[in-house]
Amino acid sequence: SQTIHQWPATLVQPVGSPLSLECTVEGTSNPNLYWYRQAAGRGLQLLFYSVGIGQISSEVPQNLSASRPQDRQFILSSKKLLLSDSGFYLCAWSPGQGNSPLHFGNGTRLTVT
Amino acid sequence: SQQGEEDPQALSIQEGENATMNCSYKTSINNLQWYRQNSGRGLVHLILIRSNEREKHSGRLRVTLDTSKKSSSLLITASRAADTASYFCATEPYTRNQFYFGTGTSLTVIP
């Protein structure tokens, strides 16, 4: 069966520090991968998605970037965090075929101080 | 923004009652999906309805879709305390590979 791992679960970082969040998927190949951000009490905002290695689409201009160095690995990064980067970051995957659901990791709670 | 909206934002009912939440979206879609999120956790997929379908059932869940009004509803029958969670709709446009979520409905089921 397929599983998705996302870490760390919580992170507290000072303003101006770098960020690296990692997500890996097991049990499937060539998945579509996604990064979402959820502000407190709000809906999910699509940040990045990838349909293959090295293929990244950005939805929202921001202080973040994403990379997909391997088929089942998706990394969210920032060179310098802002206070507004605080939130709940969720990684997800889908099989990439039409009419398939998203499968989410457990999320990373990021607090920028 | 392609984000949809859920209505109501919050809903509180007694155990055993039915809960209905609505979703409106903006673009033409390939499908619409409903997800559940327990506090501080990732989302769990509940049900998917394709754009050419009008109604779908799964256990105690009933979903309707009206593409002419760009709206959907989720009905949870005979609610239980364990149904307490936030519920989100998500749309996949015809362009595919993207999923846009609504703002969510926070459901509280009182035992």
Short mmCIF file of C-alpha atoms in Angstrom, two decimals:
data_model
loop_
_atom_site.label_atom_id
_atom_site.label_comp_id
_atom_site.label_asym_id
_atom_site.label_seq_id
_atom_site.Cartn_x
_atom_site.Cartn_y
_atom_site.Cartn_z
CA SER A 1 0.00 0.00 0.00
CA GLN A 2 1.03 3.58 -0.50
CA THR A 3 2.21 5.80 2.32
CA ILE A 4 3.29 9.40 2.54
CA HIS A 5 5.78 10.69 5.07
CA GLN A 6 6.20 14.33 5.96
CA TRP A 7 8.60 15.80 8.48
CA PRO A 8 9.18 17.44 10.82
CA ALA A 9 5.80 17.54 12.54
CA THR A 10 6.48 20.88 14.19
CA LEU A 11 9.11 23.53 13.60
CA VAL A 12 9.88 26.87 15.20
CA GLN A 13 12.24 29.05 13.21
CA PRO A 14 13.40 32.68 13.56
CA VAL A 15 12.70 35.27 10.91
CA GLY A 16 15.41 35.26 8.25
CA SER A 17 16.41 31.62 8.78
CA PRO A 18 16.24 29.01 5.99
CA LEU A 19 13.60 26.31 5.70
CA SER A 20 13.54 22.79 4.33
CA LEU A 21 10.50 20.55 4.62
CA GLU A 22 10.63 17.09 3.13
CA CYS A 23 7.96 14.75 1.86
CA THR A 24 8.36 11.24 0.51
CA VAL A 25 5.88 8.78 -0.93
CA GLU A 26 6.23 5.00 -0.86
CA GLY A 27 4.47 2.28 -2.75
CA THR A 28 3.77 4.11 -5.98
CA SER A 29 5.71 5.47 -8.91
CA ASN A 30 5.50 8.76 -10.81
CA PRO A 31 2.94 10.34 -8.50
CA ASN A 32 1.78 13.92 -8.78
CA LEU A 33 3.02 15.78 -5.71
CA TYR A 34 1.61 18.85 -4.00
CA TRP A 35 2.44 21.39 -1.29
CA TYR A 36 -0.40 23.23 0.41
CA ARG A 37 -0.41 25.81 3.17
CA GLN A 38 -3.23 26.24 5.64
CA ALA A 39 -3.47 29.38 7.73
CA ALA A 40 -5.13 29.05 11.14
CA GLY A 41 -8.85 28.35 10.72
CA ARG A 42 -8.66 28.74 6.96
CA GLY A 43 -8.79 26.67 3.82
CA LEU A 44 -5.87 25.19 1.93
CA GLN A 45 -3.83 27.26 -0.48
CA LEU A 46 -2.07 25.38 -3.28
CA LEU A 47 1.58 26.43 -3.32
CA PHE A 48 3.32 24.05 -5.73
CA TYR A 49 2.61 20.90 -7.67
CA SER A 50 4.79 18.55 -9.67
CA VAL A 51 3.92 16.00 -12.33
CA GLY A 52 7.44 14.62 -12.64
CA ILE A 53 11.08 14.90 -11.58
CA GLY A 54 12.32 18.46 -11.99
CA GLN A 55 8.86 19.69 -13.09
CA ILE A 56 7.51 22.26 -10.65
CA SER A 57 4.53 24.53 -11.12
CA SER A 58 4.06 27.47 -8.77
CA GLU A 59 0.60 28.71 -7.97
CA VAL A 60 1.37 31.74 -5.85
CA PRO A 61 4.39 34.09 -5.99
CA GLN A 62 5.97 33.99 -2.59
CA ASN A 63 9.03 33.51 -0.47
CA LEU A 64 9.07 29.75 -1.00
CA SER A 65 10.39 27.33 -3.60
CA ALA A 66 9.96 23.62 -4.25
CA SER A 67 12.10 20.91 -5.76
CA ARG A 68 11.61 17.30 -6.77
CA PRO A 69 15.05 15.69 -6.89
CA GLN A 70 13.67 12.14 -7.01
CA ASP A 71 10.46 10.59 -8.27
CA ARG A 72 8.88 10.27 -4.84
CA GLN A 73 10.54 13.14 -2.98
CA PHE A 74 9.22 16.67 -2.76
CA ILE A 75 10.98 19.44 -0.86
CA LEU A 76 9.70 22.86 0.17
CA SER A 77 12.36 25.47 0.85
CA SER A 78 12.96 29.06 1.73
CA LYS A 79 16.20 31.01 1.92
CA LYS A 80 14.86 33.53 4.44
CA LEU A 81 11.65 32.98 6.36
CA LEU A 82 9.13 35.75 6.96
CA LEU A 83 6.60 35.98 9.78
CA SER A 84 3.87 35.49 7.18
CA ASP A 85 5.31 32.05 6.32
CA SER A 86 3.89 30.65 9.55
CA GLY A 87 1.21 28.05 8.99
CA PHE A 88 0.38 24.39 8.58
CA TYR A 89 2.12 22.88 5.56
CA LEU A 90 0.66 19.80 3.96
CA CYS A 91 2.18 17.52 1.37
CA ALA A 92 -0.08 15.36 -0.78
CA TRP A 93 0.10 12.96 -3.71
CA SER A 94 -2.23 11.67 -6.36
CA PRO A 95 -1.81 8.91 -8.98
CA GLY A 96 -1.87 11.53 -11.73
CA GLN A 97 -4.79 9.92 -13.51
CA GLY A 98 -8.05 11.77 -13.87
CA ASN A 99 -10.69 11.52 -11.17
CA SER A 100 -8.32 10.37 -8.44
CA PRO A 101 -8.22 11.72 -4.89
CA LEU A 102 -5.41 13.41 -3.03
CA HIS A 103 -3.65 11.57 -0.21
CA PHE A 104 -2.23 13.82 2.49
CA GLY A 105 0.63 13.60 4.92
CA ASN A 106 0.15 14.60 8.55
CA GLY A 107 1.46 18.10 8.02
CA THR A 108 4.16 20.35 9.48
CA ARG A 109 3.23 23.13 11.88
CA LEU A 110 5.68 25.98 11.16
CA THR A 111 5.94 28.94 13.50
CA VAL A 112 8.20 31.78 12.47
CA THR A 113 9.19 33.97 15.42
CA SER B 1 -8.28 32.87 -6.81
CA GLN B 2 -9.92 29.58 -7.73
CA GLN B 3 -10.72 28.75 -4.14
CA GLY B 4 -14.30 27.81 -3.42
CA GLU B 5 -16.40 28.61 -0.41
CA GLU B 6 -18.21 26.41 2.06
CA ASP B 7 -21.36 27.34 3.86
CA PRO B 8 -21.91 27.45 6.77
CA GLN B 9 -18.49 28.19 8.24
CA ALA B 10 -19.50 26.40 11.44
CA LEU B 11 -22.26 23.97 12.28
CA SER B 12 -23.25 22.49 15.63
CA ILE B 13 -25.80 19.67 15.87
CA GLN B 14 -26.95 16.96 18.25
CA GLU B 15 -25.85 13.38 17.77
CA GLY B 16 -28.28 11.54 15.52
CA GLU B 17 -29.23 14.62 13.50
CA ASN B 18 -28.27 15.16 9.88
CA ALA B 19 -25.60 17.66 8.89
CA THR B 20 -25.65 19.47 5.56
CA MET B 21 -22.85 21.64 4.24
CA ASN B 22 -22.62 23.42 0.93
CA CYS B 23 -19.81 24.28 -1.43
CA SER B 24 -19.70 26.83 -4.24
CA TYR B 25 -16.92 27.06 -6.80
CA LYS B 26 -15.97 29.29 -9.68
CA THR B 27 -14.61 27.37 -12.67
CA SER B 28 -15.64 24.44 -14.83
CA ILE B 29 -14.55 21.24 -13.21
CA ASN B 30 -13.59 17.65 -13.96
CA ASN B 31 -14.73 16.50 -10.53
CA LEU B 32 -15.48 17.69 -7.02
CA GLN B 33 -14.24 15.97 -3.89
CA TRP B 34 -14.99 16.18 -0.18
CA TYR B 35 -12.38 15.80 2.53
CA ARG B 36 -12.40 15.64 6.29
CA GLN B 37 -9.76 17.10 8.61
CA ASN B 38 -9.46 16.34 12.28
CA SER B 39 -7.80 19.09 14.28
CA GLY B 40 -4.10 19.39 13.55
CA ARG B 41 -4.05 16.51 11.10
CA GLY B 42 -3.88 15.96 7.37
CA LEU B 43 -6.99 15.70 5.24
CA VAL B 44 -8.73 12.41 4.49
CA HIS B 45 -10.61 11.85 1.26
CA LEU B 46 -14.31 11.05 1.69
CA ILE B 47 -16.00 10.98 -1.70
CA LEU B 48 -15.51 12.08 -5.31
CA ILE B 49 -18.26 13.07 -7.71
CA ARG B 50 -17.57 13.52 -11.41
CA SER B 51 -18.88 16.48 -13.37
CA ASN B 52 -21.38 14.27 -15.25
CA GLU B 53 -22.84 12.87 -12.01
CA ARG B 54 -25.58 14.53 -9.98
CA GLU B 55 -25.64 12.45 -6.81
CA LYS B 56 -23.44 9.93 -5.10
CA HIS B 57 -23.70 7.93 -1.88
CA SER B 58 -21.11 6.34 0.37
CA GLY B 59 -22.30 4.92 3.68
CA ARG B 60 -23.83 7.80 5.65
CA LEU B 61 -22.59 10.35 3.11
CA ARG B 62 -24.63 11.78 0.28
CA VAL B 63 -23.14 14.26 -2.17
CA THR B 64 -24.97 16.24 -4.81
CA LEU B 65 -23.50 18.31 -7.62
CA ASP B 66 -25.17 21.03 -9.68
CA THR B 67 -22.71 22.17 -12.34
CA SER B 68 -25.13 24.79 -13.69
CA LYS B 69 -25.06 26.51 -10.29
CA LYS B 70 -21.45 25.55 -9.60
CA SER B 71 -22.41 24.13 -6.25
CA SER B 72 -22.31 20.91 -4.26
CA SER B 73 -23.67 19.70 -0.96
CA LEU B 74 -22.53 17.07 1.51
CA LEU B 75 -25.09 15.41 3.74
CA ILE B 76 -24.01 13.33 6.72
CA THR B 77 -26.92 11.33 8.07
CA ALA B 78 -27.35 10.10 11.64
CA SER B 79 -24.32 12.05 12.84
CA ARG B 80 -22.02 10.76 15.55
CA ALA B 81 -19.68 12.56 17.94
CA ALA B 82 -16.80 11.06 15.96
CA ASP B 83 -17.95 13.05 12.89
CA THR B 84 -16.73 16.23 14.62
CA ALA B 85 -14.14 17.67 12.23
CA SER B 86 -13.67 20.24 9.49
CA TYR B 87 -15.00 19.37 6.06
CA PHE B 88 -13.61 20.76 2.82
CA CYS B 89 -14.66 20.56 -0.78
CA ALA B 90 -12.02 20.52 -3.50
CA THR B 91 -12.36 20.93 -7.24
CA GLU B 92 -10.20 19.55 -10.00
CA PRO B 93 -10.49 21.75 -13.11
CA TYR B 94 -10.57 20.36 -16.62
CA THR B 95 -6.92 21.32 -16.91
CA ARG B 96 -6.31 18.68 -14.21
CA ASN B 97 -3.31 18.18 -11.96
CA GLN B 98 -4.49 20.94 -9.64
CA PHE B 99 -6.90 20.72 -6.73
CA TYR B 100 -8.47 23.85 -5.24
CA PHE B 101 -10.00 23.74 -1.80
CA GLY B 102 -12.85 25.64 -0.24
CA THR B 103 -12.70 27.47 3.06
CA GLY B 104 -14.17 24.59 5.07
CA THR B 105 -17.07 23.92 7.41
CA SER B 106 -16.33 23.17 11.05
CA LEU B 107 -18.80 20.54 12.26
CA THR B 108 -19.38 19.86 15.94
CA VAL B 109 -21.59 16.91 16.89
CA ILE B 110 -22.76 17.09 20.49
CA PRO B 111 -23.18 13.71 22.21
#
